[in-house]
XYZ file of C-alpha atoms in Angstrom:
299
model
C 14.282 -18.121 20.482
C 10.507 -18.181 20.947
C 8.358 -21.108 19.854
C 5.743 -18.951 18.160
C 4.353 -19.987 14.791
C 3.876 -16.861 12.683
C 3.058 -17.111 8.992
C 3.819 -14.601 6.238
C 1.134 -13.892 3.638
C 3.035 -12.922 0.517
C 4.350 -13.844 -2.905
C 6.704 -16.853 -2.760
C 10.112 -16.002 -4.196
C 9.679 -12.241 -3.880
C 12.461 -10.563 -1.902
C 10.293 -8.678 0.594
C 8.213 -11.751 1.386
C 11.181 -14.072 1.753
C 13.294 -11.677 3.839
C 10.452 -11.217 6.329
C 9.992 -14.994 6.548
C 13.755 -15.324 7.091
C 13.727 -12.799 9.931
C 10.793 -14.535 11.621
C 12.450 -17.918 11.259
C 15.592 -16.560 12.945
C 13.452 -15.459 15.904
C 11.067 -18.413 16.177
C 12.474 -21.379 14.273
C 9.239 -21.498 12.257
C 8.838 -20.528 8.614
C 5.693 -20.424 6.502
C 5.189 -18.377 3.336
C 1.500 -18.400 2.438
C 0.219 -17.579 -1.046
C -3.442 -16.594 -0.774
C -4.026 -18.063 -4.253
C -3.542 -21.501 -2.669
C -5.634 -20.926 0.460
C -8.878 -22.819 1.050
C -11.642 -21.554 3.315
C -13.579 -24.556 4.655
C -16.762 -23.177 6.160
C -18.038 -26.609 7.194
C -14.923 -27.356 9.285
C -14.257 -23.667 10.117
C -10.700 -23.900 8.780
C -8.481 -21.733 6.602
C -5.950 -24.072 5.020
C -2.770 -23.602 3.006
C -1.226 -26.815 1.692
C -2.207 -28.689 4.839
C -1.299 -25.873 7.248
C -4.252 -24.757 9.376
C -3.853 -20.978 9.633
C -6.292 -20.934 12.533
C -3.686 -22.752 14.630
C -0.956 -20.179 14.055
C 0.030 -17.660 16.720
C -0.166 -14.850 14.191
C -0.003 -13.866 10.530
C 1.801 -10.959 8.869
C 0.375 -9.781 5.550
C 3.345 -8.661 3.489
C 1.551 -8.873 0.148
C -1.978 -10.159 -0.278
C -1.839 -10.176 -4.083
C 0.636 -9.486 -6.876
C -1.706 -6.768 -8.150
C -4.565 -4.893 -6.493
C -8.055 -5.930 -7.592
C -11.461 -6.507 -5.984
C -10.381 -10.138 -5.510
C -7.671 -8.891 -3.132
C -10.422 -7.526 -0.897
C -11.995 -10.998 -0.960
C -8.693 -12.463 0.213
C -8.623 -10.034 3.140
C -12.175 -11.074 3.975
C -11.041 -14.694 4.102
C -8.346 -13.696 6.609
C -11.019 -12.180 8.835
C -12.125 -15.764 9.518
C -8.994 -16.562 11.516
C -9.088 -13.127 13.160
C -12.521 -14.017 14.498
C -10.944 -17.174 15.904
C -8.390 -15.077 17.813
C -5.391 -15.235 15.448
C -3.842 -11.745 15.211
C -3.304 -10.432 11.675
C -0.768 -7.661 10.999
C -2.222 -5.327 9.636
C -5.866 -6.157 10.458
C -7.960 -7.454 7.568
C -10.500 -4.616 7.830
C -7.697 -2.081 7.359
C -6.292 -3.982 4.380
C -9.713 -4.070 2.724
C -10.121 -0.333 3.276
C -6.758 0.522 1.736
C -6.710 -1.795 -1.276
C -9.409 0.394 -2.814
C -7.882 3.786 -3.635
C -11.178 5.615 -3.070
C -11.803 4.326 0.455
C -8.169 5.002 1.352
C -8.405 8.541 -0.006
C -11.621 9.242 1.870
C -9.943 8.274 5.157
C -7.133 10.777 4.488
C -9.641 13.462 3.548
C -11.630 12.917 6.740
C -8.369 13.094 8.672
C -7.595 16.546 7.275
C -4.440 15.361 5.482
C -3.311 17.624 2.587
C -3.532 15.867 -0.779
C -3.404 16.950 -4.426
C -6.757 18.134 -5.778
C -8.759 14.983 -6.484
C -12.076 14.404 -8.269
C -14.007 11.152 -8.696
C -16.855 10.549 -11.155
C -18.441 7.969 -13.448
C -19.347 10.572 -16.051
C -17.168 11.070 -19.115
C -18.620 14.575 -19.545
C -17.724 15.507 -15.972
C -14.272 13.930 -16.319
C -13.516 16.038 -19.402
C -14.614 19.208 -17.578
C -12.380 18.279 -14.621
C -9.385 17.841 -16.912
C -10.081 21.241 -18.478
C -10.382 22.882 -15.050
C -7.311 21.243 -13.452
C -5.194 21.585 -16.645
C -3.322 18.314 -16.115
C -4.318 15.220 -14.131
C -3.239 11.669 -13.426
C -6.022 9.200 -14.164
C -5.653 6.391 -11.641
C -7.354 2.997 -11.387
C -8.960 2.391 -7.990
C -6.977 -0.835 -7.756
C -3.289 -0.443 -8.636
C 0.201 -0.142 -7.179
C 3.526 1.236 -8.411
C 1.794 3.563 -10.925
C 0.436 0.622 -12.946
C -2.375 1.654 -15.260
C -2.019 5.376 -14.532
C -2.194 7.915 -17.345
C -1.480 11.629 -17.622
C -4.208 13.635 -19.360
C -4.172 17.362 -20.040
C -6.427 20.162 -21.200
C -4.484 20.609 -24.467
C -5.624 17.238 -25.764
C -8.630 17.362 -28.133
C -11.948 16.491 -26.525
C -12.371 13.592 -28.940
C -9.047 12.105 -27.828
C -9.871 12.555 -24.121
C -13.277 10.931 -24.585
C -11.733 7.973 -26.406
C -9.193 7.412 -23.614
C -11.830 7.836 -20.917
C -14.282 5.488 -22.616
C -11.641 2.738 -22.811
C -10.646 3.339 -19.196
C -14.275 3.254 -18.016
C -14.885 -0.051 -19.745
C -12.050 -1.624 -17.745
C -12.183 0.270 -14.451
C -15.566 2.006 -14.058
C -14.897 5.088 -11.938
C -12.570 7.915 -12.946
C -10.176 8.913 -10.137
C -8.565 12.140 -11.360
C -5.777 13.763 -9.376
C -4.145 17.062 -10.329
C -0.462 16.696 -11.134
C 1.928 18.451 -8.778
C 5.310 19.940 -9.580
C 8.020 17.651 -8.213
C 11.779 18.101 -8.133
C 12.211 14.597 -9.529
C 11.626 12.821 -6.236
C 9.097 12.000 -3.585
C 9.447 10.587 -0.092
C 8.662 7.306 1.617
C 8.193 7.751 5.369
C 8.304 4.504 7.356
C 6.199 3.792 10.452
C 6.070 0.662 12.610
C 3.270 0.355 15.141
C 2.646 4.078 14.720
C 6.282 4.891 15.564
C 8.398 6.837 13.082
C 11.387 4.847 11.757
C 13.010 6.729 8.864
C 12.458 8.523 5.559
C 13.937 7.783 2.155
C 13.611 9.563 -1.183
C 12.568 7.904 -4.428
C 14.392 9.659 -7.272
C 12.937 9.398 -10.779
C 14.853 7.769 -13.600
C 15.665 9.675 -16.787
C 12.554 10.584 -18.756
C 10.061 9.114 -16.281
C 7.099 11.130 -14.988
C 6.911 9.008 -11.824
C 9.497 7.997 -9.241
C 8.670 4.305 -8.873
C 11.505 1.804 -8.949
C 9.559 -0.052 -11.654
C 10.076 3.014 -13.878
C 13.816 3.283 -13.270
C 13.875 5.277 -10.032
C 16.281 4.692 -7.172
C 16.414 5.273 -3.396
C 18.382 7.896 -1.503
C 18.634 8.966 2.137
C 16.517 11.929 3.256
C 16.358 13.821 6.546
C 12.848 15.265 7.097
C 11.896 18.192 9.310
C 9.881 17.548 12.500
C 6.877 19.136 10.748
C 7.172 16.691 7.873
C 7.385 13.734 10.251
C 4.263 14.990 12.003
C 2.447 15.090 8.656
C 3.416 11.473 7.997
C 2.322 10.504 11.497
C -1.041 12.201 10.968
C -1.560 10.405 7.655
C -0.773 6.912 8.924
C -2.930 7.502 12.003
C -5.970 7.595 9.688
C -5.698 3.802 9.581
C -5.040 0.931 11.976
C -1.739 -0.202 10.470
C 1.015 -2.358 11.915
C 3.590 -1.256 9.346
C 3.402 1.220 6.491
C 5.122 3.800 4.329
C 3.551 7.197 3.709
C 4.191 8.652 0.240
C 4.806 12.411 0.473
C 5.568 14.971 -2.227
C 7.237 18.325 -1.594
C 5.524 20.945 -3.761
C 5.725 24.728 -4.090
C 2.440 24.920 -2.166
C 3.722 22.718 0.658
C 3.925 18.963 1.249
C 1.075 16.697 0.159
C 0.388 13.042 0.811
C -0.072 10.839 -2.256
C -1.101 7.742 -0.348
C -0.470 5.493 2.630
C 0.608 1.966 1.728
C -1.513 -0.987 2.805
C 1.636 -3.028 3.366
C 4.787 -0.923 3.010
C 8.109 -1.961 1.536
C 11.463 -2.916 3.034
C 13.881 -2.166 0.196
C 13.537 1.633 0.365
C 14.441 1.688 4.047
C 17.332 -0.719 3.453
C 18.846 1.063 0.444
C 17.878 4.612 1.411
C 18.261 4.521 5.203
C 20.508 1.500 5.775
C 17.921 -0.093 8.086
C 16.688 -3.680 8.151
C 13.055 -2.874 8.881
C 12.026 -6.443 8.054
C 13.929 -7.494 11.177
C 12.341 -4.661 13.162
C 8.885 -5.707 11.971
C 9.522 -9.320 12.965
C 10.713 -8.201 16.422
C 7.638 -5.998 16.809
C 5.153 -8.736 15.903
C 6.798 -11.305 18.200
C 6.750 -8.800 21.078
C 3.087 -7.886 20.433
C 2.034 -11.532 20.511
C 4.155 -12.436 23.553
C 2.841 -9.443 25.475
C -0.751 -10.191 24.531
C -1.186 -6.824 22.801
C -2.184 -8.223 19.417
C-alpha cells in the first residue's frame, strides 16, 4: 500500500464517485471525496480548501465529476483547480482539458480539427438561419452547449410549421443563446461507448435504447451490452480521444449506413458501462494508473 493522498472530485453519494474513492482507499489508505460546491479558493493564502483539507497538499486529484450538470459555472470550477496544478499537484484529467470539453462547441471544434467524422453540425445565433438549417437537414437534434445524458435536447424537423419552429427556437435562445444543430443519424437502436485509459484502449460496450426512446442513454431507459469492435473502429476511437489530453474517457460512436461517426468524447467517462457491458472494473484500473503515474513522476 502506498502512502499517497489522492482526492476524488465528484458528487458525494454517487456510485461512480464513491467506487473510485473506494478503489483509491484500497491502494493508499487515504479517502477524500471533494464536492466543488464546498471548495474555497483563498487567494490571499494561496490555498484551495475543502472542509479543512488543503488540496494543494495532496499528491494528486482525480476529477470524476466536476458538477452534477454542465454549465458555465463548471468551467469556473475547473479554473479553480488550475490553482493547485500551478502549485505542482497533478489533476486527472488536466483542468484545461476539462474546461475545453465542458462546452460542447469547443469540444466539437477539436474533433473537427482532428478530422474525426461527425454528424453534420451547424451552429448559429440566428433564428432565421436555424430554421433554414432545419429545412436543409430535414431533421436535427437541437443541443444545449452545456448538457450531458441528452438533457435539454430536442428533435426538430422540416415538417413542423415555421411558426412552431420559431417559437421553440426563441424559447431555447432565451435560455441557451447559441443553436447547436446536429443532423439526426439512422441508428439500429444502439450506440457505442469506447473506453480509453491514458490513451490505451480498454473495451467497448453498447448502449441499447429503451422502448420508445429516441436516445440510448441509461436515463431514458437504455441498458448496456457487450460489443466487439473491429480494429478500424478502435482506431477511430483512438483518433477521437487523441484530440484531447485526457487521462480517462469514453468515446461515443454511432454506426450509420454512411459509416461510423463520433457523437462526442466524454470529459470524464463512466465506469458502469464498462462494468455491466464488458465485465471490467475500470475504476480500479484508473486508480492503479493514477497511483503509478504519480509514483513514477509522470504526472
